[in-house]
CSV table of C-alpha atoms and ligand atoms in Angstrom, one decimal:
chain,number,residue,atom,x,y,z
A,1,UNK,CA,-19.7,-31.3,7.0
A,2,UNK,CA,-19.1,-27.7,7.7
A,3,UNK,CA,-21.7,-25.4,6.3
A,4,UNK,CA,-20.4,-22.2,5.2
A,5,UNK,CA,-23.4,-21.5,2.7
A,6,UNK,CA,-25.4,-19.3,5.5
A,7,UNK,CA,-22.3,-17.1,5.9
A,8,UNK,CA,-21.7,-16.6,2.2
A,9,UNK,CA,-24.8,-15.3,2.1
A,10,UNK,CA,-24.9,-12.9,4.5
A,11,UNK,CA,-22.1,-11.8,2.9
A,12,UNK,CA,-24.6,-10.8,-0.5
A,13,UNK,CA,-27.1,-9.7,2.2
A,14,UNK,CA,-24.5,-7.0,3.5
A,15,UNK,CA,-23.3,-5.9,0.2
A,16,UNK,CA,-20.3,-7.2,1.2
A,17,UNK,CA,-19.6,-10.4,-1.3
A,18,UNK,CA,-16.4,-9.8,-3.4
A,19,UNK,CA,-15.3,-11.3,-6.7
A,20,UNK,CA,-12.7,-11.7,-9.2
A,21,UNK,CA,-12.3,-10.1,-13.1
A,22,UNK,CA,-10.1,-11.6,-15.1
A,23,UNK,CA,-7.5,-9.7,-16.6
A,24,UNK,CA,-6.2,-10.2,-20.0
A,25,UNK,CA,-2.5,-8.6,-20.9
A,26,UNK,CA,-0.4,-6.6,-18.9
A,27,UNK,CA,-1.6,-3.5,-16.4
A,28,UNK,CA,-1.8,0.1,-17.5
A,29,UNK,CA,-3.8,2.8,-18.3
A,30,UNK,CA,-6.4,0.5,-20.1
A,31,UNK,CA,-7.4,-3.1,-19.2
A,32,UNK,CA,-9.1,-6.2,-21.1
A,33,UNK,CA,-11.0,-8.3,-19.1
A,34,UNK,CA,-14.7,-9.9,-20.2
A,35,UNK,CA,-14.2,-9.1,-23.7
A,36,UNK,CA,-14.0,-5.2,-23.3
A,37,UNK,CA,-11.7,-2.6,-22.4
A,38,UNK,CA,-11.8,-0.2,-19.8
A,39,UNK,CA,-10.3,2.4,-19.0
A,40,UNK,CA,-8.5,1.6,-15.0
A,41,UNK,CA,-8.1,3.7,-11.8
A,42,UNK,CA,-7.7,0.2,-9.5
A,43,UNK,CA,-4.3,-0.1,-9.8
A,44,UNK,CA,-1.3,0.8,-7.2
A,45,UNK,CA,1.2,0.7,-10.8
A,46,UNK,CA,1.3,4.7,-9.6
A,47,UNK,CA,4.8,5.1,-11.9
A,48,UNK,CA,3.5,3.0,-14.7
A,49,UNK,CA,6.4,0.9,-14.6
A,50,UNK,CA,4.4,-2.5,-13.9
A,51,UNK,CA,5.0,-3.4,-18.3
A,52,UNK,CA,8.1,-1.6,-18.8
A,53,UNK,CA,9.9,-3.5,-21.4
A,54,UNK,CA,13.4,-2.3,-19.5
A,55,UNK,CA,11.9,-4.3,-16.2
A,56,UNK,CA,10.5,-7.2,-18.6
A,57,UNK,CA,14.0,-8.2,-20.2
A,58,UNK,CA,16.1,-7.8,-16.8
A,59,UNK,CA,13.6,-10.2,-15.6
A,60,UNK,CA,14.5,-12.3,-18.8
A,61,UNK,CA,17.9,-11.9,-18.3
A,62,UNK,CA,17.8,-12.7,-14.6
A,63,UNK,CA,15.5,-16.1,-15.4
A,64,UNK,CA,18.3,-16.7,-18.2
A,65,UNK,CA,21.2,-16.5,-15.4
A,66,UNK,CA,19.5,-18.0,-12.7
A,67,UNK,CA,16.7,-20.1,-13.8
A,68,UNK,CA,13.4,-19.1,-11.9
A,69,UNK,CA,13.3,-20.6,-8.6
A,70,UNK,CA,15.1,-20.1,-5.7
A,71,UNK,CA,15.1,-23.1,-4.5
A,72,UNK,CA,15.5,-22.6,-1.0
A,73,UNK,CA,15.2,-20.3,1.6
A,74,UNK,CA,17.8,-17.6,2.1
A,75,UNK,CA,19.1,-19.1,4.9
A,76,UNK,CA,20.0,-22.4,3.6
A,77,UNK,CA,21.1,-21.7,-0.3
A,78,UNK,CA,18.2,-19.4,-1.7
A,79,UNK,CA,20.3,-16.3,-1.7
A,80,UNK,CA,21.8,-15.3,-4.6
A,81,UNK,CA,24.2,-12.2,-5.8
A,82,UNK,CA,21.0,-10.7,-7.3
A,83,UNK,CA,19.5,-10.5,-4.3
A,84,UNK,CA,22.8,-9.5,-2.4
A,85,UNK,CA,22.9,-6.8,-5.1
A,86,UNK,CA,19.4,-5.7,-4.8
A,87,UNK,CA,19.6,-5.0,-1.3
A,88,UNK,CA,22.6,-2.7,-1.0
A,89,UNK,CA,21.0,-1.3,-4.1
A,90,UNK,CA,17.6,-0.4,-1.8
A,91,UNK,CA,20.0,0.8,1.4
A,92,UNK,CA,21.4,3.2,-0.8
A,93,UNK,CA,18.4,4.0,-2.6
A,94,UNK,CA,16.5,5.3,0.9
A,95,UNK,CA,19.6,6.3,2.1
A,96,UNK,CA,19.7,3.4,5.0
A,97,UNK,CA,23.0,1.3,6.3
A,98,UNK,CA,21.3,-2.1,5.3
A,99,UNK,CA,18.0,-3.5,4.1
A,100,UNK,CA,16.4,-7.4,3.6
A,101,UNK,CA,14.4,-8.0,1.0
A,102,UNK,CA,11.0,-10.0,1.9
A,103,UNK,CA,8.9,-12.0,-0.6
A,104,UNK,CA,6.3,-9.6,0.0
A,105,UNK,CA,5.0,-6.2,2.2
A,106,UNK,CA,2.4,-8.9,3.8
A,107,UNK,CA,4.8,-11.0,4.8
A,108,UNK,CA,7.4,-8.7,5.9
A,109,UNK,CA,5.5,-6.8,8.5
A,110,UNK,CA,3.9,-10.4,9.8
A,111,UNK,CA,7.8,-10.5,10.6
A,112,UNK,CA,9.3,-7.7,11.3
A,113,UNK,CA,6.8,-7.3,14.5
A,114,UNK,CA,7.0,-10.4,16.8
A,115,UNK,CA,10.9,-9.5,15.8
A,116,UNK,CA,10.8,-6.7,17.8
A,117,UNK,CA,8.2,-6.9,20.5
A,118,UNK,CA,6.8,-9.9,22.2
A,119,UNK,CA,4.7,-10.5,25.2
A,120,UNK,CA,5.4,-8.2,27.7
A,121,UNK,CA,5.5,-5.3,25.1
A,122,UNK,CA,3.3,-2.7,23.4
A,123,UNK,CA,2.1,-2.4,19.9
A,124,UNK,CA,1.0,1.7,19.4
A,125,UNK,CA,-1.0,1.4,16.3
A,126,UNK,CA,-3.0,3.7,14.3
A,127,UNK,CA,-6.5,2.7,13.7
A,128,UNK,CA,-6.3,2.7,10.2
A,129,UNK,CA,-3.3,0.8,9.6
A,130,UNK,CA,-2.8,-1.9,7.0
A,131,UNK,CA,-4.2,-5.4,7.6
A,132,UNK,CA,-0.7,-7.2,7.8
A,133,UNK,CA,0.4,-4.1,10.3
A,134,UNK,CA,-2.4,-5.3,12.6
A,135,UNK,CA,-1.6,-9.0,12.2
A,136,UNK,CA,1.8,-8.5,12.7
A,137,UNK,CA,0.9,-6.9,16.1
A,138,UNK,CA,-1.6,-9.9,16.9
A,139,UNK,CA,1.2,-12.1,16.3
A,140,UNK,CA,3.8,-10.7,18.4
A,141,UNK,CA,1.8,-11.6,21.7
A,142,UNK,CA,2.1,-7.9,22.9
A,143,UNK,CA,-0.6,-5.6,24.2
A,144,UNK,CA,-1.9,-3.1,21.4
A,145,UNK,CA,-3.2,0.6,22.0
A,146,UNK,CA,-4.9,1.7,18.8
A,147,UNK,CA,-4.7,5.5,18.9
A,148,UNK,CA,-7.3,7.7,17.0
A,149,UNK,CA,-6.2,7.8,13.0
A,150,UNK,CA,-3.2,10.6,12.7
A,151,UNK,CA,-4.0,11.2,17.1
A,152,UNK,CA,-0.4,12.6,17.7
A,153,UNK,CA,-2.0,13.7,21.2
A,154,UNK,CA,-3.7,10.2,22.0
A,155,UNK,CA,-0.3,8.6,20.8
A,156,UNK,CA,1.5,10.9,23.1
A,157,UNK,CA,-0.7,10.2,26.4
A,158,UNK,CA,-0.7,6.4,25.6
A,159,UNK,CA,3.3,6.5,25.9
A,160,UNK,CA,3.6,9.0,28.6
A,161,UNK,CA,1.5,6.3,30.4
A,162,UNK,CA,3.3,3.0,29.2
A,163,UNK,CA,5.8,1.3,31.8
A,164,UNK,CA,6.2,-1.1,29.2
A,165,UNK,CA,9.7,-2.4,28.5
A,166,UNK,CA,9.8,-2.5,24.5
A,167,UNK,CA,7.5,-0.2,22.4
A,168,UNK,CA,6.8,-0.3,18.9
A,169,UNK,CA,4.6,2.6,17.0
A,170,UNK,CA,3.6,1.8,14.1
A,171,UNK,CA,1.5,3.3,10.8
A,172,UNK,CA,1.2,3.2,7.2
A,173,UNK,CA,3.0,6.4,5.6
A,174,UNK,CA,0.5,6.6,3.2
A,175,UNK,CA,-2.8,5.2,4.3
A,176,UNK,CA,-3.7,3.1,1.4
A,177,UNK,CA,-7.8,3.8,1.8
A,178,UNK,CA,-6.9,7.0,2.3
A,179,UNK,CA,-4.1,8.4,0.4
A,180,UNK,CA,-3.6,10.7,3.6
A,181,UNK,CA,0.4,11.1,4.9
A,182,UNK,CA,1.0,10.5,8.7
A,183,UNK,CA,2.6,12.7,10.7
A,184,UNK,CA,5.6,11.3,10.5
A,185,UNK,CA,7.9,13.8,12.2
A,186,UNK,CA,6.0,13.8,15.4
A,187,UNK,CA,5.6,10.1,15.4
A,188,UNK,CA,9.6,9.9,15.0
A,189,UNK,CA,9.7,12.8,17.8
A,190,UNK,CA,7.6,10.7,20.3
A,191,UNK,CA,9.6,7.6,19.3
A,192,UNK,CA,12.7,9.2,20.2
A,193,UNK,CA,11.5,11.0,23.8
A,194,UNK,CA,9.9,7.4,24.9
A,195,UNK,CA,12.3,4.3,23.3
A,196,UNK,CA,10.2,3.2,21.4
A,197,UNK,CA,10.7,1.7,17.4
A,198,UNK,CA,9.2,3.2,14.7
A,199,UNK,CA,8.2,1.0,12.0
A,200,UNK,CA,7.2,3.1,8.8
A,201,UNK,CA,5.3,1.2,6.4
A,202,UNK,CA,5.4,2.9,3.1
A,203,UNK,CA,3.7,0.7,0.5
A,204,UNK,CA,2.2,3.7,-1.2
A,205,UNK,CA,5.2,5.9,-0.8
A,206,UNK,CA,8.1,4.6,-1.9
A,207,UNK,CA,9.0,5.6,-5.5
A,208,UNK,CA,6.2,8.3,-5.3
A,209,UNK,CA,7.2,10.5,-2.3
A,210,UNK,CA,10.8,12.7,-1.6
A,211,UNK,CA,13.7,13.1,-4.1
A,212,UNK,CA,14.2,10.2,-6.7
A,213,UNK,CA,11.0,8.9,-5.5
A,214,UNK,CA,12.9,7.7,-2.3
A,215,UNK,CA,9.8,7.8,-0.2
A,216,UNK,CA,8.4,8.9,3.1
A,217,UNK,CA,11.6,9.8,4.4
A,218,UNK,CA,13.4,12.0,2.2
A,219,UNK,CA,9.4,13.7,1.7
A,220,UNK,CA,9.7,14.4,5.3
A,221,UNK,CA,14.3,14.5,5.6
A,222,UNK,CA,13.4,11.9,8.4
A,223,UNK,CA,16.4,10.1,10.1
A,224,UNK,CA,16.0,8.2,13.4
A,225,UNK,CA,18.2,4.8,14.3
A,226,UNK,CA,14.6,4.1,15.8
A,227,UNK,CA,13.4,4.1,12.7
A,228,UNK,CA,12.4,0.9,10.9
A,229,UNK,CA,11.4,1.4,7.1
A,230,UNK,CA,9.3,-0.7,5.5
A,231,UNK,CA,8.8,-0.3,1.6
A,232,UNK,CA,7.2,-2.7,-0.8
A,233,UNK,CA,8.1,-3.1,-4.4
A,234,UNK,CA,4.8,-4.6,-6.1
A,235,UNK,CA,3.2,-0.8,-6.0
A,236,UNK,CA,5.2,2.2,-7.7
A,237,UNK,CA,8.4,-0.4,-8.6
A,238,UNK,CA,6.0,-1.9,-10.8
A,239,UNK,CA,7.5,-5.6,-9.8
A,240,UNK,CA,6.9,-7.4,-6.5
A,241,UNK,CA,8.4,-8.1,-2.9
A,242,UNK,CA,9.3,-5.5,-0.1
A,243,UNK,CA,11.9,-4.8,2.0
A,244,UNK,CA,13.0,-3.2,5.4
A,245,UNK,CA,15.8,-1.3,5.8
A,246,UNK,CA,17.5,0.4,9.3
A,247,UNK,CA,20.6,0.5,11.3
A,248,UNK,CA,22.9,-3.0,10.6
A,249,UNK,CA,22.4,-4.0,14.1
A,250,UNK,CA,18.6,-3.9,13.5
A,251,UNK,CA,18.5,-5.7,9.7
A,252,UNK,CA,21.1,-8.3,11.1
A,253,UNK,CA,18.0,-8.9,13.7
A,254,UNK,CA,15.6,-9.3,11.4
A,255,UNK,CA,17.6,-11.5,9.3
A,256,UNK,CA,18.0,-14.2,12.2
A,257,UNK,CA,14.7,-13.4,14.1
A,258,UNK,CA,11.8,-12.4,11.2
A,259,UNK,CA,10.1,-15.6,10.7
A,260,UNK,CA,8.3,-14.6,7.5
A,261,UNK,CA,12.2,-14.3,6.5
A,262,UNK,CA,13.8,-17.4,7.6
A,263,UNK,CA,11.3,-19.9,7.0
A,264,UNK,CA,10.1,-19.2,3.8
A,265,UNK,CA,11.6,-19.9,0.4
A,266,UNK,CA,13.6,-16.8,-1.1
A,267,UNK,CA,11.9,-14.9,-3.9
A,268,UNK,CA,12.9,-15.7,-7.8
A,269,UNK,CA,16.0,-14.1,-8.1
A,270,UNK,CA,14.7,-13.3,-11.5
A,271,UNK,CA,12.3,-10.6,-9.7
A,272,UNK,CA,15.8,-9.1,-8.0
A,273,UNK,CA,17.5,-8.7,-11.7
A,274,UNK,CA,14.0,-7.0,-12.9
A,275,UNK,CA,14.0,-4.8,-9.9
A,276,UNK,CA,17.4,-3.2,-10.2
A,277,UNK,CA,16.3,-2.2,-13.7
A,278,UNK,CA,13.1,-0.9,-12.2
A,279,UNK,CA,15.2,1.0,-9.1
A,280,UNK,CA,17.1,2.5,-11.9
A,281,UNK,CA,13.7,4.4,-14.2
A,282,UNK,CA,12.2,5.1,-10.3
A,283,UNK,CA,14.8,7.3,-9.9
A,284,UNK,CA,16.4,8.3,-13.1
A,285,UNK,CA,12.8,9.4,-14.6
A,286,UNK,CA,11.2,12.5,-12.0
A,287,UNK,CA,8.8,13.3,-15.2
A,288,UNK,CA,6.7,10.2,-14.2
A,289,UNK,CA,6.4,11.9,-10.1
A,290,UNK,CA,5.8,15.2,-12.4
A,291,UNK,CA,2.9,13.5,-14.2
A,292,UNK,CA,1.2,11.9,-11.4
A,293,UNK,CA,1.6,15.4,-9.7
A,294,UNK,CA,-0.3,16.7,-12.5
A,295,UNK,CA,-3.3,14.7,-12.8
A,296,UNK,CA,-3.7,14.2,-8.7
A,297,UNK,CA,-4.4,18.1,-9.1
A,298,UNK,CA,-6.4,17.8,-12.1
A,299,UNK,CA,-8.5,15.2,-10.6
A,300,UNK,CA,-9.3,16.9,-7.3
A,301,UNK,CA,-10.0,20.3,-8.8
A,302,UNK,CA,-13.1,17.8,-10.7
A,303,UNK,CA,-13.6,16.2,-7.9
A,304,UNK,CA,-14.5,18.7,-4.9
A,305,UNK,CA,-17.6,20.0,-7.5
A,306,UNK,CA,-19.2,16.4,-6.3
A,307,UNK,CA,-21.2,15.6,-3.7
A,308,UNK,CA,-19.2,13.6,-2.0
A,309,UNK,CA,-16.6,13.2,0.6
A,310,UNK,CA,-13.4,14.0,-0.5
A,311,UNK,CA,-9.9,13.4,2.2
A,312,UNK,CA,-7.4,15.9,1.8
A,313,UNK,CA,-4.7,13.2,0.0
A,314,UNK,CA,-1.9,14.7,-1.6
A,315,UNK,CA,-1.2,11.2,-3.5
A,316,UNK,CA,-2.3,9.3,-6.1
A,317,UNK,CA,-4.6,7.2,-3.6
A,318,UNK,CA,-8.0,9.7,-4.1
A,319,UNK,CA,-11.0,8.2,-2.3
A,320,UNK,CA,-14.5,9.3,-2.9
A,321,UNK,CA,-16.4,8.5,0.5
A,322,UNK,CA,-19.9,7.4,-0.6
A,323,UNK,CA,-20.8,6.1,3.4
A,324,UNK,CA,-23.2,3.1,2.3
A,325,UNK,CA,-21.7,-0.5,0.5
A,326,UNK,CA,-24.8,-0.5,-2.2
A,327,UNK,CA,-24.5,2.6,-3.1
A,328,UNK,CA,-20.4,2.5,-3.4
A,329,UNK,CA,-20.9,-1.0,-5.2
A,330,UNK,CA,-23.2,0.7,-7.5
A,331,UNK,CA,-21.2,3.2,-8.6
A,332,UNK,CA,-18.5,1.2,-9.7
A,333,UNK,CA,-21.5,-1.1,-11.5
A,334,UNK,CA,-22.7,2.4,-13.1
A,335,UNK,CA,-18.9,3.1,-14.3
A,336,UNK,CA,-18.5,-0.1,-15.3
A,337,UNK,CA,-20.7,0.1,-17.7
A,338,UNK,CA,-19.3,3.1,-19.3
A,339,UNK,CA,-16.6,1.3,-19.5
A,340,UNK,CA,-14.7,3.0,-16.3
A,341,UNK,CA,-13.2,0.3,-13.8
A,342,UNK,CA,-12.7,1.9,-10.4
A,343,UNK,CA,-13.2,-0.3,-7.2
A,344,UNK,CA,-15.5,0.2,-4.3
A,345,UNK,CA,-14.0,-0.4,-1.2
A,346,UNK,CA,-16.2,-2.0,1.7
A,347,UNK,CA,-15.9,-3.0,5.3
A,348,UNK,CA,-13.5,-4.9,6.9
A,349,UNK,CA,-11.0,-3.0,4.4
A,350,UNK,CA,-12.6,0.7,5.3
A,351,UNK,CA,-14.6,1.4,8.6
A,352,UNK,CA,-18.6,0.6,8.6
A,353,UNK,CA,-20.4,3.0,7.1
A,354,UNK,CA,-17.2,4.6,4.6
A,355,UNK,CA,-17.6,2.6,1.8
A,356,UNK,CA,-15.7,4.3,-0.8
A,357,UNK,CA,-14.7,4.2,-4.5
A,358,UNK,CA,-11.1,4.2,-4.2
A,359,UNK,CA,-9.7,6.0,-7.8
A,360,UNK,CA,-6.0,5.8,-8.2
A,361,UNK,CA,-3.5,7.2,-10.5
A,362,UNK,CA,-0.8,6.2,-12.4
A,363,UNK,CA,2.0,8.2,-15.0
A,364,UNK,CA,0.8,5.8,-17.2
A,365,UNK,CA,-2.6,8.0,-17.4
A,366,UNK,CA,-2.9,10.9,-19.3
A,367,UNK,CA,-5.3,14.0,-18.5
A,368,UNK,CA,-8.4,13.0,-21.0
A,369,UNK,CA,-8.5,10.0,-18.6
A,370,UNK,CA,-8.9,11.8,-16.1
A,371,UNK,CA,-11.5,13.8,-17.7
A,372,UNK,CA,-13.2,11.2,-18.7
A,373,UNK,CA,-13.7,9.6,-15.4
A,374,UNK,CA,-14.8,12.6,-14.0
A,375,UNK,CA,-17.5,13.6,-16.7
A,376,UNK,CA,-19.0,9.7,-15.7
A,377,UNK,CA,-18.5,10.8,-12.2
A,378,UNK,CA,-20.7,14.2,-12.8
A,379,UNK,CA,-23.4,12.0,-14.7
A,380,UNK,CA,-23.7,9.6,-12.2
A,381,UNK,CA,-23.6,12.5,-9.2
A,382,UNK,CA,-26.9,13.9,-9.2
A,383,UNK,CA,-28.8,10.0,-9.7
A,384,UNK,CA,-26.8,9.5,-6.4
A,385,UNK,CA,-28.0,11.9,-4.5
A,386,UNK,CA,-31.6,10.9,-4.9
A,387,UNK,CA,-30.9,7.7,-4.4
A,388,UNK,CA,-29.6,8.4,-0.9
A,389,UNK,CA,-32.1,10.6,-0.1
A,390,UNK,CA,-35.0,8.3,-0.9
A,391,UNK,CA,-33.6,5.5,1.3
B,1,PLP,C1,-0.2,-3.3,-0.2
B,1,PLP,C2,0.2,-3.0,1.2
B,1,PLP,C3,1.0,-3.9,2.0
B,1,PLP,C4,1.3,-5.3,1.5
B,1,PLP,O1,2.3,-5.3,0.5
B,1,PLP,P1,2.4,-6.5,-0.5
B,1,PLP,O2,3.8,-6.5,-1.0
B,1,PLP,O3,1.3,-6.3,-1.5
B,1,PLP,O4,2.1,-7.8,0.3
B,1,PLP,C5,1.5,-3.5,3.2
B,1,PLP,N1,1.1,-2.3,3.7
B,1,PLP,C6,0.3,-1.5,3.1
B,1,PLP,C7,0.0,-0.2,3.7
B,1,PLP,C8,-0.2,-1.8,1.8
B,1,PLP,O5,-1.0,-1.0,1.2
């Protein structure tokens, strides 16, 4: 029989083991798990809509209507006038002609990908894309060039240089280890000089960024029929799924040729009725991109008085850059225990030698949270630094 014991243990050799809490009752600003509340910065709920009782009862409503599977793919018989509605409800919302909605982000870039480019093509990726951007890209069969994170240069020469017949660049809007934007406006630029598609991925920036919370694009009045957006719905929509909207032409592609699309069962079209209602708060209720304005600034200005590294992230991703996995794993013990539940972030998610604690926001915070976590933060600062430099 296969042994994966050794390996499992390397894992706990490198810091690198990961494991599961619990969680008992709906996300927000506090969580139970192991008997205790803490007080959470792990979640990507940024607009605090993830146990809104508005969501909750369309979602009752929807299972009420349409039971709660789909029963088939959307292809055969799975589609239903939920999701019908849902998507011209998301092409207007990011002010697209058409968008598909995908069971989930993972998923939809694992499709959208080989879609577009196959052997014979070029994947221009940004080293610190998403995980399912890189798969996606490993499945399409075409060559990749990983340019330098945010290289607009780099990207530039790799394209000037590419007789490649189909080209696809692609990067996170918002890197989600990060929180940092991409430059989106030269990317769309480049895209346009050399042919290429633009996939947008904009987990962490749709509902958050632009007017209405419509996302990357309106932040940065983007418009390109090279551009394919890609936003998912589990993060600032509070719900789950993700879609990709674009030109007809391109959405009617994806809807024969994205695999992760056809062959898959459709999404409960009782997550559709609960996502209209979400859609709806999103962009009816700016106080909640007001709020998360707010403590981002409140939190940084605490923040920058520590000793570590701080990115310049305008979001509600903020990552504290500790460099070594034990010492990032034991901050989040030590703020654990004070009853703070922020996540350390390790290798393969974050390059070696970046470990992180990776604090987010949410509306659903208010600012003696944020306080709080940074007076723990300011305790546990100075311990730190001895730590490291006794190593
Ligand atoms: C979370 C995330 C995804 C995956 O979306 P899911 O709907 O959770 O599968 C894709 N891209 C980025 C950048 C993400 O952060």
């Amino acid at each position: 029989m296969p042994d994966l014991g050794p390996q499992l243990r390397e894992l706990d050799a490198q810091g690198l083991r990961r494991w599961r809490r619990s969680v008992e009752g709906p996300q927000g600003a506090f969580l139970d798990a192991d008997g205790r509340r803490y007080l959470s910065f792990c979640s990507n709920d940024y607009l605090g809509l993830a146990n809104h009782p508005a969501i909750a009862a369309a979602a009752k409503r929807g299972a009420d209507e349409y039971g709660v599977g789909a029963g088939a793919a959307a292809l055969v018989c799975g589609h239903t006038r939920a999701h019908e509605a849902l998507e011209a409800r998301l092409a207007e919302f990011v002010r697209l002609p058409r968008a598909l909605y995908f069971s989930t982000g993972y998923m939809a870039n694992l499709g959208i990908v080989p879609a577009l480019v196959g052997r014979g093509g070029t994947v221009f990726s940004d080293a610190l894309n998403h995980a399912c951007l890189i798969d996606g890209a490993r499945l399409s069969r075409a060559d990749i060039r990983v340019y330098p994170h945010r290289d607009v240069g780099a990207l530039a020469r790799l394209l000037a240089e590419s007789t490649s017949p189909a080209k696809l660049v692609m990067s996170d809007a918002v890197f989600s280890m990060d929180g940092e934007l991409a430059p989106l406006p030269e990317l769309a630029a480049l895209c346009d000089r050399y042919d290429a598609w633009l996939l947008i991925d904009d987990a962490h920036g749709f509902g958050v960024l632009g007017e209405g919370g419509r996302g990357a694009l309106a932040h940065f009045g983007l418009a390109s029929p090279r551009i394919v957006y890609m936003g998912t719905l589990g993060k600032a929509a509070g719900v789950f799924g993700a879609f990709v909207a674009g030109t007809s032409e391109l959405v009617e592609w994806l809807l024969q040729r994205a695999r992760t699309y056809v062959f898959t069962t459709d999404s409960p079209p009782m997550l559709a009725t609960a996502l209209m209602a979400s859609l709806e708060l999103v962009e009816r209720e700016a106080w909640r991109r007001e709020r998360l304005g707010a403590l981002i600034a409140q939190l940084r200005a605490g923040l920058t008085r520590l000793p570590w590294r701080l990115p310049g992230s305008p979001t509600p991703i903020q990552p504290l850059i500790v460099g070594d996995n034990q010492t990032a794993v034991t901050l989040m013990e030590r703020l654990r225990a004070r009853g703070i539940w922020v996540p350390a972030i390790r290798p393969p998610t974050v390059p070696e030698g970046t470990a992180r604690l990776r604090i987010s926001l949410s509306a659903a915070h208010a600012p003696p949270d944020v306080e709080r976590l940074l007076e723990a933060l300011a305790e546990l600062a100075p311990a730190q630094r001895q730590h490291l430099e006794h190593r």
